[in-house]
Structures are given as structure tokens and as C-alpha cells.
Coordinates of C-alpha atoms in Angstrom, one line a residue:
M699 CA -76.0 83.9 -8.8
V700 CA -76.4 80.2 -8.8
L701 CA -77.7 78.6 -12.0
T702 CA -80.2 75.8 -11.5
S703 CA -80.4 73.0 -14.0
R704 CA -83.7 74.4 -15.3
R705 CA -82.3 77.9 -15.9
A706 CA -78.9 77.0 -17.4
P707 CA -80.2 75.8 -20.8
L708 CA -82.4 78.8 -21.1
L709 CA -79.6 81.3 -20.3
L710 CA -77.3 79.5 -22.7
L711 CA -79.9 79.8 -25.5
V712 CA -80.4 83.5 -24.7
A713 CA -76.6 84.1 -24.7
L714 CA -76.2 82.3 -28.1
L715 CA -79.1 84.4 -29.6
V716 CA -77.5 87.6 -28.3
A717 CA -74.1 86.7 -29.6
G718 CA -75.6 85.8 -33.0
C719 CA -77.3 89.1 -33.3
G720 CA -74.0 91.0 -33.4
G721 CA -72.9 89.5 -36.7
S722 CA -72.6 91.5 -39.9
T723 CA -75.7 91.6 -42.2
A724 CA -73.5 92.4 -45.2
L725 CA -72.6 88.7 -45.7
P726 CA -74.8 86.7 -48.0
S727 CA -77.3 84.3 -46.4
P728 CA -76.5 80.6 -46.7
T729 CA -80.2 80.0 -47.2
A730 CA -82.8 81.9 -49.1
R731 CA -84.8 84.4 -47.3
S732 CA -88.5 85.3 -47.9
V733 CA -90.3 87.2 -50.6
V734 CA -90.5 90.1 -48.1
N735 CA -86.7 90.3 -48.2
V736 CA -86.8 90.6 -52.0
L737 CA -89.4 93.4 -51.8
E738 CA -87.3 95.2 -49.3
G739 CA -84.3 94.8 -51.5
L740 CA -86.1 96.3 -54.5
A741 CA -87.3 99.2 -52.3
L742 CA -83.8 99.9 -51.1
R743 CA -82.7 100.0 -54.7
G744 CA -85.2 102.7 -55.7
A745 CA -88.1 100.5 -56.9
T746 CA -91.7 101.1 -55.7
I747 CA -94.0 98.1 -55.5
R748 CA -97.4 99.4 -56.6
Q749 CA -99.2 96.0 -56.4
A750 CA -98.3 92.5 -55.3
V751 CA -100.6 89.5 -56.2
A752 CA -99.7 86.2 -54.6
G753 CA -100.4 83.1 -56.8
D754 CA -100.2 84.9 -60.2
A755 CA -97.6 83.1 -62.2
G756 CA -98.5 84.9 -65.5
C757 CA -99.1 81.5 -67.1
P758 CA -102.5 79.9 -66.1
G759 CA -101.6 76.6 -67.9
V760 CA -98.6 75.8 -65.8
P761 CA -99.0 74.8 -62.1
L762 CA -96.5 77.2 -60.5
H763 CA -99.1 79.4 -58.6
G764 CA -98.0 78.3 -55.1
N765 CA -94.5 79.7 -55.9
A766 CA -95.5 82.9 -57.6
V767 CA -96.0 86.6 -56.8
R768 CA -96.8 89.1 -59.5
L769 CA -95.4 92.6 -58.8
S770 CA -96.2 95.9 -60.5
V771 CA -93.1 98.0 -60.1
T772 CA -92.0 101.5 -60.9
L773 CA -88.4 102.8 -60.8
D774 CA -87.4 105.9 -59.0
D775 CA -89.9 108.6 -59.9
A776 CA -91.0 107.1 -63.2
V777 CA -94.7 106.6 -63.9
E778 CA -94.3 103.5 -66.2
Q779 CA -95.1 100.3 -64.4
H780 CA -93.3 97.0 -65.1
E781 CA -94.5 93.5 -64.3
V782 CA -92.2 91.2 -62.4
Y783 CA -93.3 87.6 -61.9
L784 CA -91.3 86.3 -58.9
F785 CA -90.9 82.6 -57.9
R786 CA -89.3 80.9 -54.9
W787 CA -88.7 77.3 -54.1
R788 CA -87.9 76.1 -50.6
R789 CA -85.5 73.3 -51.6
L790 CA -82.8 73.2 -54.3
G791 CA -84.1 69.9 -55.6
Q792 CA -87.6 71.3 -56.1
Y793 CA -86.0 74.3 -57.9
D794 CA -84.1 72.0 -60.2
D795 CA -87.2 69.8 -60.8
A796 CA -89.3 72.9 -61.7
A797 CA -86.9 74.2 -64.4
Q798 CA -89.0 72.8 -67.3
Q799 CA -92.2 74.0 -65.7
F800 CA -90.7 77.5 -65.4
A801 CA -89.5 77.4 -69.1
D802 CA -93.0 76.3 -70.1
C803 CA -94.5 79.1 -68.1
V804 CA -92.3 81.7 -69.8
E805 CA -93.1 80.2 -73.2
E806 CA -96.8 80.3 -72.5
Y807 CA -96.6 83.9 -71.3
T808 CA -94.7 84.8 -74.5
D809 CA -97.2 83.0 -76.8
R810 CA -100.2 84.7 -75.0
T811 CA -98.8 88.2 -74.9
G812 CA -96.4 88.3 -77.8
A813 CA -93.9 90.0 -75.4
P814 CA -90.7 88.0 -74.9
P815 CA -89.7 88.6 -71.2
D816 CA -86.4 89.1 -69.5
V817 CA -85.6 86.2 -67.2
V818 CA -83.4 86.0 -64.1
E819 CA -82.6 82.7 -62.4
L820 CA -80.6 82.6 -59.1
A821 CA -81.5 79.5 -57.1
P822 CA -83.9 79.3 -55.4
W823 CA -85.4 82.3 -57.1
R824 CA -86.6 82.8 -60.6
A825 CA -88.2 86.0 -62.1
Y826 CA -89.4 87.2 -65.5
G827 CA -91.2 90.1 -67.0
P828 CA -91.7 91.9 -70.3
G829 CA -89.8 95.0 -71.4
W830 CA -87.6 95.4 -68.4
P831 CA -85.2 98.3 -68.7
A832 CA -81.6 97.4 -67.9
D833 CA -81.7 99.0 -64.5
L834 CA -84.8 97.0 -63.4
R835 CA -83.0 93.8 -64.4
Q836 CA -80.0 94.8 -62.4
R837 CA -82.2 95.7 -59.4
V838 CA -84.0 92.4 -59.6
E839 CA -80.7 90.5 -59.8
E840 CA -79.2 92.4 -56.8
S841 CA -82.3 91.9 -54.7
L842 CA -82.4 88.2 -55.4
R843 CA -78.7 87.8 -54.5
A844 CA -79.3 89.8 -51.3
A845 CA -82.1 87.4 -50.5
G846 CA -79.8 84.4 -50.8
G847 CA -80.0 83.7 -54.5
R848 CA -76.9 82.3 -56.2

């Protein structure tokens, strides 16, 4: 088969894509993945997402809504639901710049509810929620790491 100059770049691209697909998925991602990957990670670790609400930061007075998703989660076969407020930033600089806003959000939530939350921060992810059992905290941390958090 003779490659024409028009087909060669396309075939090279296809070959590179196929070669890249054979890599191991066990290695951590160099860049953060999407919220969907965190949800999958939680599900793989025995958590059930009962509800997901985009834009709910849990702190109406702090402008983090574009980064936020509120999850209602149960563990294994338990009935008790736990709130997980999940945040993602696309760039490390934005993550760093939003540190005080996130702290203000957690403080506002605590003042409003009287429930001091657990907090997990693994750039570019942040999460918090009240009354997490230790195994939920562990599952959140593992899911964030698997989705590129460090």
C-alpha cells in the first residue's frame, strides 16, 4: 500500500492513539480528571450517590458555585446519607488563589449549620462535609487521588 501525503498524517495519528490506548490505567493521571471520575471512584469504593446538585457550594455567601457539586452519599448498604461538597479547579494557580474563599465557605457553612465539617484538599480538588465517618473520608481521599489529586 502506498501512502499519499494526505493519508500519512491521519494514519500516524491513528497509530499513536492506538499505541496510547494500551497503557496501564493504574498509574496516576498527570492532570486532573473530571467530576465524573470522582463519582466513579466513589462508586467503585462502595459509595452510592443518591443525589448530585451542580452549583451547590453549601455556602451561599461565597462565590464558589461554578466549582461546586453537592453529593448525597450512602456507604455500602447503610441508610444514613452524608453530604459531600466537592470542588474542582482547572488550573493550579486558580486552586491556590481560591484557598481563602474555600476556607471562608467552610467557615460560613459551620456558622450556619453548627456542624464543623471534615475537609479534604488534594489539588485541584477540595471537599468537605459534616459528620463523615472515617471510611467515607478515606473513600473521598482515594477517589480524589485516583482522579488526579495530589
